[in-house]
Short mmCIF file of C-alpha atoms in Angstrom, two decimals:
data_model
loop_
_atom_site.label_atom_id
_atom_site.label_comp_id
_atom_site.label_asym_id
_atom_site.label_seq_id
_atom_site.Cartn_x
_atom_site.Cartn_y
_atom_site.Cartn_z
CA UNK H 1 149.94 -78.06 -47.12
CA UNK H 2 153.39 -76.74 -46.31
CA UNK H 3 156.26 -79.02 -47.26
CA UNK H 4 158.99 -79.64 -44.72
CA UNK H 5 161.61 -78.28 -47.05
CA UNK H 6 161.98 -77.01 -50.58
CA UNK H 7 159.65 -74.40 -52.10
CA UNK H 8 156.34 -74.26 -50.31
CA UNK H 9 152.96 -73.57 -51.82
CA UNK H 10 149.76 -72.64 -50.08
CA UNK H 11 146.52 -74.11 -51.32
CA UNK H 12 144.62 -72.43 -48.51
CA UNK H 13 142.72 -69.20 -48.98
CA UNK H 14 144.43 -66.26 -47.43
CA UNK H 15 142.82 -62.96 -46.51
CA UNK H 16 143.84 -59.37 -47.00
CA UNK H 17 143.40 -56.59 -44.44
CA UNK H 18 139.97 -55.73 -45.77
CA UNK H 19 138.86 -59.35 -45.40
CA UNK H 20 138.85 -60.07 -49.13
CA UNK H 21 139.82 -63.72 -49.63
CA UNK H 22 142.64 -64.31 -52.08
CA UNK H 23 144.59 -67.37 -53.09
CA UNK H 24 147.89 -67.50 -51.15
CA UNK H 25 150.74 -67.23 -53.60
CA UNK H 26 153.68 -69.61 -53.79
CA UNK H 27 156.67 -68.63 -51.71
CA UNK H 28 159.37 -66.95 -53.74
CA UNK H 29 162.30 -64.60 -53.62
CA UNK H 30 160.81 -61.11 -53.75
CA UNK H 31 157.53 -62.30 -52.22
CA UNK H 32 156.69 -58.77 -51.03
CA UNK H 33 157.69 -56.92 -54.21
CA UNK H 34 154.12 -55.67 -54.72
CA UNK H 35 152.68 -55.64 -51.20
CA UNK H 36 155.74 -54.10 -49.44
CA UNK H 37 158.46 -53.41 -52.01
CA UNK H 38 160.99 -51.87 -49.60
CA UNK H 39 160.75 -54.47 -46.84
CA UNK H 40 164.08 -56.17 -47.52
CA UNK H 41 165.94 -52.86 -47.70
CA UNK H 42 164.25 -51.70 -44.48
CA UNK H 43 165.25 -54.85 -42.59
CA UNK H 44 168.78 -54.71 -43.99
CA UNK H 45 169.21 -51.11 -42.82
CA UNK H 46 168.12 -52.01 -39.27
CA UNK H 47 170.38 -55.07 -39.15
CA UNK H 48 173.31 -53.01 -40.43
CA UNK H 49 172.91 -50.44 -37.65
CA UNK H 50 173.12 -53.09 -34.95
CA UNK H 51 175.74 -55.38 -36.49
CA UNK H 52 178.21 -52.58 -37.20
CA UNK H 53 178.00 -51.58 -33.54
CA UNK H 54 178.30 -55.15 -32.25
CA UNK H 55 179.19 -58.10 -34.49
CA UNK H 56 177.92 -60.45 -31.80
CA UNK H 57 174.37 -59.28 -32.46
CA UNK H 58 174.78 -60.49 -36.05
CA UNK H 59 175.89 -63.89 -34.78
CA UNK H 60 172.80 -63.87 -32.56
CA UNK H 61 170.50 -63.17 -35.51
CA UNK H 62 171.87 -66.10 -37.51
CA UNK H 63 171.46 -68.32 -34.45
CA UNK H 64 167.94 -66.98 -33.87
CA UNK H 65 166.93 -68.02 -37.40
CA UNK H 66 168.25 -71.53 -36.74
CA UNK H 67 166.58 -71.77 -33.33
CA UNK H 68 163.28 -70.49 -34.73
CA UNK H 69 163.20 -72.94 -37.65
CA UNK H 70 164.06 -76.03 -35.58
CA UNK H 71 161.07 -75.52 -33.25
CA UNK H 72 157.58 -75.40 -34.81
CA UNK H 73 159.21 -74.53 -38.16
CA UNK H 74 160.27 -71.06 -39.32
CA UNK H 75 157.29 -69.24 -37.80
CA UNK H 76 158.62 -66.59 -35.41
CA UNK H 77 157.66 -68.73 -32.39
CA UNK H 78 161.02 -68.01 -30.72
CA UNK H 79 160.03 -64.32 -30.48
CA UNK H 80 156.97 -64.79 -28.29
CA UNK H 81 157.21 -63.38 -24.75
CA UNK H 82 155.83 -65.20 -21.70
CA UNK H 83 152.20 -64.47 -20.83
CA UNK H 84 149.85 -65.65 -18.09
CA UNK H 85 148.39 -68.09 -20.62
CA UNK H 86 151.84 -69.28 -21.74
CA UNK H 87 154.41 -68.59 -18.99
CA UNK H 88 157.15 -70.75 -20.55
CA UNK H 89 157.67 -70.01 -24.26
CA UNK H 90 160.68 -71.10 -26.34
CA UNK H 91 162.73 -68.01 -25.58
CA UNK H 92 162.95 -68.98 -21.87
CA UNK H 93 164.15 -72.53 -22.60
CA UNK H 94 167.80 -73.36 -21.71
CA UNK H 95 168.96 -73.50 -25.36
CA UNK H 96 167.74 -69.90 -25.76
CA UNK H 97 167.94 -68.27 -22.34
CA UNK H 98 169.98 -66.30 -21.50
CA UNK H 99 172.18 -66.81 -24.56
CA UNK H 100 169.90 -65.97 -27.50
CA UNK H 101 170.15 -62.33 -28.53
CA UNK H 102 169.05 -59.93 -31.22
CA UNK H 103 165.38 -59.61 -30.24
CA UNK H 104 165.70 -55.83 -30.18
CA UNK H 105 166.81 -55.90 -33.83
CA UNK H 106 163.67 -57.79 -34.83
CA UNK H 107 161.57 -55.30 -32.85
CA UNK H 108 163.23 -52.35 -34.59
CA UNK H 109 162.87 -53.93 -38.02
CA UNK H 110 159.21 -54.80 -37.41
CA UNK H 111 158.47 -51.24 -36.24
CA UNK H 112 160.09 -49.80 -39.36
CA UNK H 113 158.32 -52.29 -41.65
CA UNK H 114 154.93 -51.63 -40.00
CA UNK H 115 155.32 -47.91 -40.67
CA UNK H 116 155.86 -48.66 -44.38
CA UNK H 117 153.39 -51.53 -44.83
CA UNK H 118 151.09 -52.15 -41.86
CA UNK H 119 149.99 -55.74 -41.35
CA UNK H 120 151.72 -57.17 -44.42
CA UNK H 121 155.05 -58.71 -43.39
CA UNK H 122 155.34 -61.61 -40.95
CA UNK H 123 157.77 -61.67 -38.05
CA UNK H 124 158.96 -65.06 -39.32
CA UNK H 125 160.05 -63.48 -42.60
CA UNK H 126 161.76 -60.64 -40.74
CA UNK H 127 163.76 -63.24 -38.74
CA UNK H 128 164.74 -64.94 -42.01
CA UNK H 129 165.73 -61.64 -43.65
CA UNK H 130 167.68 -60.57 -40.54
CA UNK H 131 169.62 -63.84 -40.45
CA UNK H 132 170.35 -63.46 -44.15
CA UNK H 133 171.49 -59.84 -43.74
CA UNK H 134 173.64 -60.58 -40.69
CA UNK H 135 175.47 -63.21 -42.76
CA UNK H 136 175.98 -60.64 -45.53
CA UNK H 137 177.52 -58.01 -43.26
CA UNK H 138 179.61 -60.41 -41.16
CA UNK H 139 181.05 -62.03 -44.31
CA UNK H 140 182.30 -58.65 -45.51
CA UNK H 141 179.48 -58.58 -48.09
CA UNK H 142 180.43 -61.91 -49.72
CA UNK H 143 177.58 -64.19 -48.56
CA UNK H 144 174.58 -62.97 -50.55
CA UNK H 145 171.55 -65.18 -49.90
CA UNK H 146 168.41 -65.06 -52.03
CA UNK H 147 165.91 -65.76 -49.26
CA UNK H 148 162.36 -66.76 -50.21
CA UNK H 149 159.54 -65.33 -48.09
CA UNK H 150 155.87 -65.97 -47.49
CA UNK H 151 156.03 -67.53 -44.02
CA UNK H 152 153.19 -66.97 -41.55
CA UNK H 153 153.68 -66.44 -37.82
CA UNK H 154 152.81 -69.31 -35.50
CA UNK H 155 150.73 -69.06 -32.36
CA UNK H 156 152.43 -71.84 -30.34
CA UNK H 157 155.70 -71.44 -28.44
CA UNK H 158 156.72 -74.12 -25.99
CA UNK H 159 159.70 -74.32 -23.59
CA UNK H 160 159.93 -78.14 -23.76
CA UNK H 161 159.78 -78.24 -27.57
CA UNK H 162 162.93 -76.10 -27.71
CA UNK H 163 164.70 -78.59 -25.44
CA UNK H 164 163.49 -81.51 -27.54
CA UNK H 165 164.33 -80.08 -30.98
CA UNK H 166 167.51 -78.00 -30.66
CA UNK H 167 170.73 -80.05 -30.78
CA UNK H 168 172.82 -79.36 -27.65
CA UNK H 169 176.59 -78.74 -27.75
CA UNK H 170 177.38 -82.19 -26.29
CA UNK H 171 175.77 -84.19 -29.15
CA UNK H 172 177.88 -86.77 -30.96
CA UNK H 173 177.89 -87.16 -34.74
CA UNK H 174 175.10 -89.75 -34.82
CA UNK H 175 172.84 -87.54 -32.72
CA UNK H 176 173.66 -84.47 -34.82
CA UNK H 177 172.88 -86.20 -38.10
CA UNK H 178 169.58 -87.53 -36.70
CA UNK H 179 168.61 -84.11 -35.31
CA UNK H 180 169.09 -82.41 -38.67
CA UNK H 181 167.53 -85.29 -40.64
CA UNK H 182 164.36 -84.89 -38.56
CA UNK H 183 164.07 -81.40 -40.08
CA UNK H 184 164.72 -82.51 -43.66
CA UNK H 185 168.37 -81.44 -43.61
CA UNK H 186 171.12 -83.83 -44.64
CA UNK H 187 174.57 -84.48 -43.18
CA UNK H 188 176.20 -81.90 -45.42
CA UNK H 189 173.68 -79.25 -44.34
CA UNK H 190 174.58 -80.07 -40.73
CA UNK H 191 178.30 -79.69 -41.38
CA UNK H 192 177.76 -76.49 -43.38
CA UNK H 193 175.43 -74.84 -40.86
CA UNK H 194 177.83 -75.75 -38.02
CA UNK H 195 180.16 -73.29 -39.73
CA UNK H 196 178.11 -70.47 -38.21
CA UNK H 197 180.18 -71.20 -35.08
CA UNK H 198 182.87 -69.10 -36.79
CA UNK H 199 181.24 -66.06 -35.16
CA UNK H 200 179.70 -65.20 -31.83
CA UNK H 201 180.39 -66.25 -28.28
CA UNK H 202 179.54 -69.14 -26.00
CA UNK H 203 178.82 -69.32 -22.30
CA UNK H 204 181.41 -71.38 -20.42
CA UNK H 205 178.66 -73.67 -19.14
CA UNK H 206 178.16 -74.96 -22.70
CA UNK H 207 181.54 -76.70 -22.84
CA UNK H 208 183.41 -76.74 -19.51
CA UNK H 209 182.04 -80.03 -18.18
CA UNK H 210 182.61 -82.14 -21.30
CA UNK H 211 185.65 -80.41 -22.83
CA UNK H 212 187.77 -79.02 -19.99
CA UNK H 213 186.85 -81.04 -16.90
CA UNK H 214 187.53 -84.39 -18.55
CA UNK H 215 190.12 -85.61 -21.07
CA UNK H 216 189.19 -84.43 -24.57
CA UNK H 217 190.88 -83.71 -27.89
CA UNK H 218 190.80 -79.94 -27.38
CA UNK H 219 194.04 -78.14 -28.21
CA UNK H 220 196.11 -77.91 -25.01
CA UNK H 221 197.01 -74.23 -25.43
CA UNK H 222 193.36 -73.30 -26.05
CA UNK H 223 192.26 -75.39 -23.07
CA UNK H 224 194.73 -73.53 -20.88
CA UNK H 225 193.37 -70.15 -22.02
CA UNK H 226 189.79 -71.27 -21.51
CA UNK H 227 190.50 -72.52 -17.98
CA UNK H 228 191.70 -69.02 -17.13
CA UNK H 229 188.58 -67.45 -18.64
CA UNK H 230 186.00 -69.90 -17.29
CA UNK H 231 185.14 -71.01 -13.75
CA UNK H 232 185.55 -74.75 -13.13
CA UNK H 233 181.87 -74.93 -12.17
CA UNK H 234 179.89 -72.21 -13.97
CA UNK H 235 176.68 -71.02 -12.35
CA UNK H 236 173.97 -68.68 -13.69
CA UNK H 237 175.59 -65.92 -11.62
CA UNK H 238 179.10 -66.73 -12.87
CA UNK H 239 179.03 -67.91 -16.48
CA UNK H 240 181.28 -65.75 -18.67
CA UNK H 241 181.31 -65.85 -22.46
CA UNK H 242 184.26 -66.57 -24.74
CA UNK H 243 184.72 -66.26 -28.50
CA UNK H 244 183.77 -69.36 -30.47
CA UNK H 245 186.42 -68.68 -33.13
CA UNK H 246 189.66 -67.57 -31.51
CA UNK H 247 191.25 -66.63 -34.85
CA UNK H 248 188.66 -64.45 -36.66
CA UNK H 249 185.94 -64.02 -34.01
CA UNK H 250 183.88 -61.37 -35.83
CA UNK H 251 184.07 -62.69 -39.41
CA UNK H 252 181.71 -65.15 -41.07
CA UNK H 253 184.32 -67.19 -42.92
CA UNK H 254 185.64 -70.74 -43.25
CA UNK H 255 188.08 -70.38 -40.35
CA UNK H 256 185.80 -72.61 -38.24
CA UNK H 257 186.78 -75.64 -40.33
CA UNK H 258 190.49 -74.87 -39.91
CA UNK H 259 189.82 -74.65 -36.18
CA UNK H 260 188.04 -78.03 -36.22
CA UNK H 261 191.09 -79.59 -37.90
CA UNK H 262 193.46 -78.11 -35.30
CA UNK H 263 191.13 -79.03 -32.39
CA UNK H 264 190.58 -75.37 -31.50
CA UNK H 265 186.80 -75.59 -31.13
CA UNK H 266 184.67 -75.33 -28.02
CA UNK H 267 181.93 -77.92 -28.32
CA UNK H 268 181.80 -81.69 -28.41
CA UNK H 269 179.45 -81.22 -31.38
CA UNK H 270 182.20 -79.27 -33.23
CA UNK H 271 184.86 -81.90 -32.54
CA UNK H 272 182.36 -84.60 -33.60
CA UNK H 273 182.69 -83.51 -37.24
CA UNK H 274 186.03 -85.38 -37.36
CA UNK H 275 184.59 -88.67 -36.10
CA UNK H 276 183.42 -90.08 -39.47
CA UNK H 277 185.34 -90.22 -42.77
CA UNK H 278 182.51 -88.50 -44.68
CA UNK H 279 182.16 -85.51 -42.35
CA UNK H 280 185.96 -85.23 -42.00
CA UNK H 281 186.22 -84.90 -45.78
CA UNK H 282 183.56 -82.17 -45.74
CA UNK H 283 185.54 -80.31 -43.07
CA UNK H 284 188.73 -80.61 -45.14
CA UNK H 285 186.99 -79.35 -48.29
CA UNK H 286 185.34 -76.41 -46.50
CA UNK H 287 188.68 -75.48 -44.90
CA UNK H 288 190.76 -75.71 -48.06
CA UNK H 289 188.65 -74.94 -51.14
CA UNK H 290 188.24 -71.20 -51.50
CA UNK H 291 184.61 -70.05 -51.57
CA UNK H 292 183.17 -73.57 -51.24
CA UNK H 293 181.74 -73.18 -47.75
CA UNK H 294 180.22 -69.77 -48.48
CA UNK H 295 178.37 -71.15 -51.51
CA UNK H 296 177.11 -74.15 -49.56
CA UNK H 297 176.10 -71.98 -46.60
CA UNK H 298 173.82 -69.88 -48.83
CA UNK H 299 172.01 -73.01 -50.05
CA UNK H 300 171.71 -74.57 -46.59
CA UNK H 301 170.33 -71.34 -45.09
CA UNK H 302 167.58 -71.27 -47.73
CA UNK H 303 166.86 -74.97 -47.17
CA UNK H 304 166.68 -74.44 -43.41
CA UNK H 305 164.39 -71.45 -43.96
CA UNK H 306 161.78 -73.75 -45.53
CA UNK H 307 161.39 -76.05 -42.50
CA UNK H 308 157.77 -76.43 -41.39
CA UNK H 309 156.64 -73.18 -42.97
CA UNK H 310 153.09 -72.10 -42.14
CA UNK H 311 151.02 -70.56 -44.90
CA UNK H 312 147.46 -69.28 -45.27
CA UNK H 313 145.25 -70.00 -42.27
CA UNK H 314 147.99 -72.05 -40.57
CA UNK H 315 149.41 -68.82 -39.19
CA UNK H 316 148.96 -65.05 -38.98
CA UNK H 317 150.78 -61.78 -39.58
CA UNK H 318 151.57 -60.64 -36.04
CA UNK H 319 151.18 -56.96 -35.31
CA UNK H 320 153.75 -57.21 -32.52
CA UNK H 321 156.41 -59.91 -32.85
CA UNK H 322 156.34 -60.63 -29.10
CA UNK H 323 152.64 -61.51 -28.81
CA UNK H 324 150.05 -63.37 -30.85
CA UNK H 325 147.27 -61.29 -32.33
CA UNK H 326 144.07 -60.97 -30.34
CA UNK H 327 141.22 -62.59 -32.24
#
Protein backbone atom coordinates (compact mmCIF):
# COMPACT_ATOMS: atom_id res chain seq x y z
CA UNK A 1 0.00 0.00 0.00
CA UNK A 2 1.43 3.39 -0.92
CA UNK A 3 1.55 5.91 1.89
CA UNK A 4 0.31 9.42 1.23
CA UNK A 5 3.65 10.88 2.12
CA UNK A 6 7.02 9.84 3.45
CA UNK A 7 8.98 6.90 2.03
CA UNK A 8 6.76 4.46 0.23
CA UNK A 9 7.13 0.71 0.08
CA UNK A 10 5.48 -1.72 -2.27
CA UNK A 11 4.32 -5.03 -0.93
CA UNK A 12 2.84 -5.94 -4.30
CA UNK A 13 4.63 -8.17 -6.77
CA UNK A 14 6.04 -6.28 -9.68
CA UNK A 15 7.01 -7.74 -13.03
CA UNK A 16 10.01 -7.29 -15.27
CA UNK A 17 9.89 -7.03 -19.07
CA UNK A 18 10.24 -10.77 -19.46
CA UNK A 19 7.28 -11.34 -17.16
CA UNK A 20 9.37 -12.63 -14.26
CA UNK A 21 7.68 -11.59 -11.01
CA UNK A 22 9.90 -9.79 -8.54
CA UNK A 23 9.26 -8.07 -5.25
CA UNK A 24 8.93 -4.30 -5.80
CA UNK A 25 11.73 -2.56 -3.98
CA UNK A 26 11.29 0.32 -1.56
CA UNK A 27 11.48 3.76 -3.09
CA UNK A 28 14.84 5.38 -2.63
CA UNK A 29 17.24 7.93 -3.97
CA UNK A 30 19.10 6.19 -6.78
CA UNK A 31 16.20 3.80 -7.41
CA UNK A 32 17.40 3.14 -10.98
CA UNK A 33 21.10 2.75 -10.20
CA UNK A 34 21.09 -0.86 -11.44
CA UNK A 35 18.21 -0.93 -13.93
CA UNK A 36 19.00 2.41 -15.68
CA UNK A 37 22.12 3.94 -14.12
CA UNK A 38 22.29 7.02 -16.37
CA UNK A 39 18.63 8.03 -16.18
CA UNK A 40 19.09 11.03 -13.90
CA UNK A 41 21.98 12.40 -15.97
CA UNK A 42 19.95 11.88 -19.17
CA UNK A 43 16.94 13.78 -17.80
CA UNK A 44 19.16 16.53 -16.42
CA UNK A 45 20.83 17.03 -19.81
CA UNK A 46 17.45 17.38 -21.55
CA UNK A 47 16.12 19.79 -18.93
CA UNK A 48 19.30 21.87 -19.17
CA UNK A 49 18.92 22.28 -22.95
CA UNK A 50 15.42 23.68 -22.60
CA UNK A 51 15.86 25.76 -19.45
CA UNK A 52 18.97 27.54 -20.70
CA UNK A 53 17.03 28.58 -23.80
CA UNK A 54 13.93 29.64 -21.85
CA UNK A 55 13.86 29.93 -18.06
CA UNK A 56 10.07 29.93 -18.19
CA UNK A 57 10.11 26.29 -19.27
CA UNK A 58 11.93 25.48 -16.03
CA UNK A 59 9.22 27.27 -14.06
CA UNK A 60 6.70 25.20 -16.00
CA UNK A 61 8.42 21.94 -15.07
CA UNK A 62 8.35 22.76 -11.35
CA UNK A 63 4.68 23.68 -11.67
CA UNK A 64 3.98 20.50 -13.65
CA UNK A 65 5.40 18.38 -10.82
CA UNK A 66 3.11 20.15 -8.35
CA UNK A 67 0.07 19.85 -10.60
CA UNK A 68 0.77 16.17 -11.25
CA UNK A 69 1.16 15.27 -7.58
CA UNK A 70 -1.98 17.09 -6.39
CA UNK A 71 -4.23 15.11 -8.76
CA UNK A 72 -4.23 11.30 -8.47
CA UNK A 73 -0.83 11.52 -6.74
CA UNK A 74 2.56 11.78 -8.45
CA UNK A 75 1.72 9.40 -11.30
CA UNK A 76 2.22 11.25 -14.58
CA UNK A 77 -1.55 11.64 -15.03
CA UNK A 78 -1.13 15.29 -16.05
CA UNK A 79 0.77 14.14 -19.16
CA UNK A 80 -2.05 12.13 -20.72
CA UNK A 81 -3.49 13.50 -23.97
CA UNK A 82 -7.22 13.47 -24.75
CA UNK A 83 -8.54 10.35 -26.48
CA UNK A 84 -11.96 9.27 -27.71
CA UNK A 85 -12.28 7.22 -24.52
CA UNK A 86 -11.14 10.12 -22.33
CA UNK A 87 -11.74 13.44 -24.14
CA UNK A 88 -11.17 15.62 -21.05
CA UNK A 89 -7.97 14.69 -19.18
CA UNK A 90 -6.26 16.84 -16.53
CA UNK A 91 -4.10 18.74 -19.00
CA UNK A 92 -7.21 20.37 -20.56
CA UNK A 93 -8.61 21.54 -17.21
CA UNK A 94 -8.55 25.32 -16.52
CA UNK A 95 -5.75 25.10 -13.91
CA UNK A 96 -3.55 23.49 -16.60
CA UNK A 97 -4.78 24.76 -19.95
CA UNK A 98 -3.42 26.79 -21.62
CA UNK A 99 -0.91 27.77 -18.93
CA UNK A 100 0.90 24.52 -18.10
CA UNK A 101 4.05 24.06 -20.17
CA UNK A 102 7.09 21.85 -20.48
CA UNK A 103 5.41 18.77 -21.96
CA UNK A 104 7.92 18.75 -24.81
CA UNK A 105 10.75 18.47 -22.26
CA UNK A 106 9.18 15.36 -20.74
CA UNK A 107 8.74 13.90 -24.23
CA UNK A 108 12.40 14.56 -25.09
CA UNK A 109 13.61 13.13 -21.79
CA UNK A 110 11.42 10.03 -22.14
CA UNK A 111 12.68 9.44 -25.70
CA UNK A 112 16.29 9.69 -24.55
CA UNK A 113 15.67 7.45 -21.52
CA UNK A 114 13.85 4.84 -23.64
CA UNK A 115 16.86 4.62 -25.97
CA UNK A 116 19.09 3.86 -22.97
CA UNK A 117 16.73 1.66 -20.93
CA UNK A 118 13.53 0.64 -22.73
CA UNK A 119 10.49 0.13 -20.53
CA UNK A 120 12.25 0.75 -17.21
CA UNK A 121 11.64 4.36 -16.12
CA UNK A 122 8.18 5.76 -15.42
CA UNK A 123 6.95 9.07 -16.79
CA UNK A 124 6.01 10.02 -13.21
CA UNK A 125 9.65 9.71 -12.15
CA UNK A 126 10.77 11.72 -15.18
CA UNK A 127 8.38 14.52 -14.13
CA UNK A 128 9.85 14.41 -10.62
CA UNK A 129 13.43 14.45 -11.91
CA UNK A 130 12.63 17.28 -14.35
CA UNK A 131 11.10 19.41 -11.59
CA UNK A 132 14.12 18.72 -9.43
CA UNK A 133 16.55 19.60 -12.23
CA UNK A 134 14.69 22.76 -13.22
CA UNK A 135 15.01 23.95 -9.61
CA UNK A 136 18.74 23.19 -9.72
CA UNK A 137 19.40 25.20 -12.88
CA UNK A 138 17.09 28.12 -12.03
CA UNK A 139 18.68 28.47 -8.58
CA UNK A 140 22.10 28.89 -10.16
CA UNK A 141 22.99 25.34 -9.07
CA UNK A 142 22.27 25.93 -5.36
CA UNK A 143 19.06 23.91 -4.86
CA UNK A 144 20.22 20.29 -5.04
CA UNK A 145 17.36 17.92 -4.30
CA UNK A 146 17.87 14.22 -3.58
CA UNK A 147 14.69 12.96 -5.23
CA UNK A 148 13.52 9.41 -4.48
CA UNK A 149 12.06 7.43 -7.38
CA UNK A 150 10.03 4.29 -7.90
CA UNK A 151 6.69 5.83 -8.89
CA UNK A 152 4.42 4.03 -11.35
CA UNK A 153 2.35 5.78 -14.02
CA UNK A 154 -1.38 6.07 -13.46
CA UNK A 155 -4.07 5.25 -15.98
CA UNK A 156 -6.70 7.80 -14.86
CA UNK A 157 -6.67 11.48 -15.81
CA UNK A 158 -9.75 13.56 -15.14
CA UNK A 159 -10.55 17.21 -16.00
CA UNK A 160 -12.82 17.70 -12.96
CA UNK A 161 -10.32 16.20 -10.51
CA UNK A 162 -7.80 18.88 -11.49
CA UNK A 163 -10.39 21.57 -10.74
CA UNK A 164 -11.24 19.95 -7.41
CA UNK A 165 -7.67 19.36 -6.18
CA UNK A 166 -5.50 22.24 -7.41
CA UNK A 167 -5.68 25.37 -5.23
CA UNK A 168 -6.70 28.38 -7.37
CA UNK A 169 -4.99 31.79 -7.13
CA UNK A 170 -7.96 33.35 -5.31
CA UNK A 171 -7.82 31.01 -2.26
CA UNK A 172 -7.55 32.55 1.20
CA UNK A 173 -5.21 31.23 3.88
CA UNK A 174 -7.75 28.84 5.41
CA UNK A 175 -8.50 27.31 2.03
CA UNK A 176 -4.80 27.03 1.16
CA UNK A 177 -3.92 25.29 4.41
CA UNK A 178 -6.83 22.84 3.96
CA UNK A 179 -5.90 22.13 0.33
CA UNK A 180 -2.33 21.21 1.25
CA UNK A 181 -3.35 19.32 4.40
CA UNK A 182 -5.56 17.09 2.24
CA UNK A 183 -2.36 15.96 0.51
CA UNK A 184 -0.40 15.37 3.72
CA UNK A 185 1.46 18.69 3.50
CA UNK A 186 1.52 21.09 6.44
CA UNK A 187 1.24 24.87 6.60
CA UNK A 188 4.99 25.35 6.34
CA UNK A 189 5.13 23.15 3.22
CA UNK A 190 2.42 25.37 1.71
CA UNK A 191 4.33 28.56 2.47
CA UNK A 192 7.60 27.05 1.23
CA UNK A 193 6.16 25.64 -2.01
CA UNK A 194 4.41 28.97 -2.71
CA UNK A 195 7.95 30.30 -3.09
CA UNK A 196 8.05 28.69 -6.53
CA UNK A 197 6.12 31.81 -7.60
CA UNK A 198 9.53 33.50 -7.65
CA UNK A 199 9.84 32.30 -11.26
CA UNK A 200 7.61 31.99 -14.28
CA UNK A 201 4.71 34.01 -15.60
CA UNK A 202 0.99 34.29 -14.99
CA UNK A 203 -1.91 34.98 -17.32
CA UNK A 204 -3.68 38.24 -16.50
CA UNK A 205 -6.94 36.35 -16.04
CA UNK A 206 -5.50 34.73 -12.90
CA UNK A 207 -5.42 37.97 -10.92
CA UNK A 208 -7.12 40.91 -12.66
CA UNK A 209 -10.61 40.41 -11.25
CA UNK A 210 -9.64 40.01 -7.59
CA UNK A 211 -6.48 42.13 -7.41
CA UNK A 212 -6.83 44.99 -9.89
CA UNK A 213 -10.57 45.43 -10.47
CA UNK A 214 -11.37 45.77 -6.77
CA UNK A 215 -9.57 47.37 -3.82
CA UNK A 216 -6.71 45.14 -2.67
CA UNK A 217 -3.41 45.45 -0.83
CA UNK A 218 -1.35 45.22 -4.02
CA UNK A 219 1.45 47.77 -4.30
CA UNK A 220 0.09 50.83 -6.13
CA UNK A 221 3.06 51.18 -8.51
CA UNK A 222 2.88 47.49 -9.44
CA UNK A 223 -0.88 47.72 -9.93
CA UNK A 224 -0.37 50.64 -12.29
CA UNK A 225 2.16 48.66 -14.37
CA UNK A 226 -0.11 45.62 -14.46
CA UNK A 227 -3.10 47.66 -15.62
CA UNK A 228 -1.03 48.78 -18.60
CA UNK A 229 0.00 45.19 -19.36
CA UNK A 230 -3.37 43.50 -18.80
CA UNK A 231 -6.80 44.08 -20.34
CA UNK A 232 -9.51 45.02 -17.84
CA UNK A 233 -11.50 41.96 -18.94
CA UNK A 234 -9.15 39.23 -20.19
CA UNK A 235 -10.55 36.72 -22.66
CA UNK A 236 -9.01 33.52 -24.06
CA UNK A 237 -8.11 35.52 -27.18
CA UNK A 238 -6.62 38.40 -25.17
CA UNK A 239 -4.93 37.15 -22.01
CA UNK A 240 -1.28 38.25 -21.89
CA UNK A 241 1.27 36.92 -19.41
CA UNK A 242 3.34 38.90 -16.92
CA UNK A 243 6.28 37.95 -14.71
CA UNK A 244 5.31 36.64 -11.28
CA UNK A 245 8.45 38.07 -9.67
CA UNK A 246 9.12 41.57 -10.98
CA UNK A 247 12.56 41.76 -9.31
CA UNK A 248 14.35 38.50 -10.26
CA UNK A 249 11.92 36.89 -12.73
CA UNK A 250 14.21 34.09 -13.93
CA UNK A 251 15.87 33.10 -10.65
CA UNK A 252 14.65 30.53 -8.14
CA UNK A 253 15.46 32.47 -4.98
CA UNK A 254 13.82 33.89 -1.86
CA UNK A 255 12.86 37.17 -3.54
CA UNK A 256 9.22 36.02 -3.57
CA UNK A 257 9.02 36.44 0.20
CA UNK A 258 10.45 39.96 0.00
CA UNK A 259 7.81 40.67 -2.64
CA UNK A 260 5.06 39.31 -0.36
CA UNK A 261 6.21 41.67 2.40
CA UNK A 262 6.16 44.68 0.05
CA UNK A 263 2.79 43.64 -1.49
CA UNK A 264 4.38 43.13 -4.92
CA UNK A 265 2.73 39.77 -5.63
CA UNK A 266 0.06 38.88 -8.16
CA UNK A 267 -2.31 36.47 -6.48
CA UNK A 268 -4.73 36.65 -3.59
CA UNK A 269 -3.15 33.36 -2.47
CA UNK A 270 0.28 35.07 -2.31
CA UNK A 271 -1.02 38.02 -0.30
CA UNK A 272 -2.86 35.56 1.99
CA UNK A 273 0.45 34.46 3.51
CA UNK A 274 0.42 37.68 5.57
CA UNK A 275 -3.05 37.09 7.03
CA UNK A 276 -2.02 34.93 10.01
CA UNK A 277 0.79 35.53 12.53
CA UNK A 278 2.28 32.06 11.95
CA UNK A 279 2.50 32.31 8.16
CA UNK A 280 3.69 35.93 8.38
CA UNK A 281 6.59 34.79 10.55
CA UNK A 282 7.45 32.08 8.01
CA UNK A 283 7.48 34.72 5.25
CA UNK A 284 9.75 36.96 7.33
CA UNK A 285 12.16 34.10 8.06
CA UNK A 286 12.29 32.95 4.43
CA UNK A 287 12.89 36.55 3.29
CA UNK A 288 15.60 37.36 5.81
CA UNK A 289 17.52 34.22 6.81
CA UNK A 290 20.05 33.38 4.14
CA UNK A 291 19.65 29.88 2.69
CA UNK A 292 16.67 28.98 4.89
CA UNK A 293 14.06 28.87 2.15
CA UNK A 294 16.26 26.89 -0.23
CA UNK A 295 16.84 24.20 2.41
CA UNK A 296 13.15 24.00 3.24
CA UNK A 297 12.19 23.93 -0.45
CA UNK A 298 14.33 20.83 -1.02
CA UNK A 299 12.54 18.99 1.81
CA UNK A 300 9.06 20.09 0.75
CA UNK A 301 9.66 19.07 -2.87
CA UNK A 302 10.61 15.56 -1.73
CA UNK A 303 7.60 15.42 0.59
CA UNK A 304 5.30 16.56 -2.21
CA UNK A 305 6.86 13.96 -4.52
CA UNK A 306 5.59 11.19 -2.24
CA UNK A 307 1.89 12.12 -2.47
CA UNK A 308 -0.31 9.19 -3.51
CA UNK A 309 2.51 7.28 -5.17
CA UNK A 310 1.47 4.19 -7.12
CA UNK A 311 3.68 1.13 -6.89
CA UNK A 312 3.59 -2.41 -8.24
CA UNK A 313 0.34 -3.32 -9.97
CA UNK A 314 -1.26 0.01 -9.02
CA UNK A 315 0.35 1.53 -12.09
CA UNK A 316 2.50 0.86 -15.15
CA UNK A 317 5.63 2.04 -16.94
CA UNK A 318 4.19 3.95 -19.89
CA UNK A 319 5.95 3.52 -23.21
CA UNK A 320 4.71 6.93 -24.34
CA UNK A 321 4.06 9.53 -21.63
CA UNK A 322 1.00 10.88 -23.46
CA UNK A 323 -0.99 7.62 -23.61
CA UNK A 324 -1.64 4.65 -21.36
CA UNK A 325 -0.19 1.35 -22.48
CA UNK A 326 -2.41 -0.94 -24.53
CA UNK A 327 -3.09 -4.12 -22.59
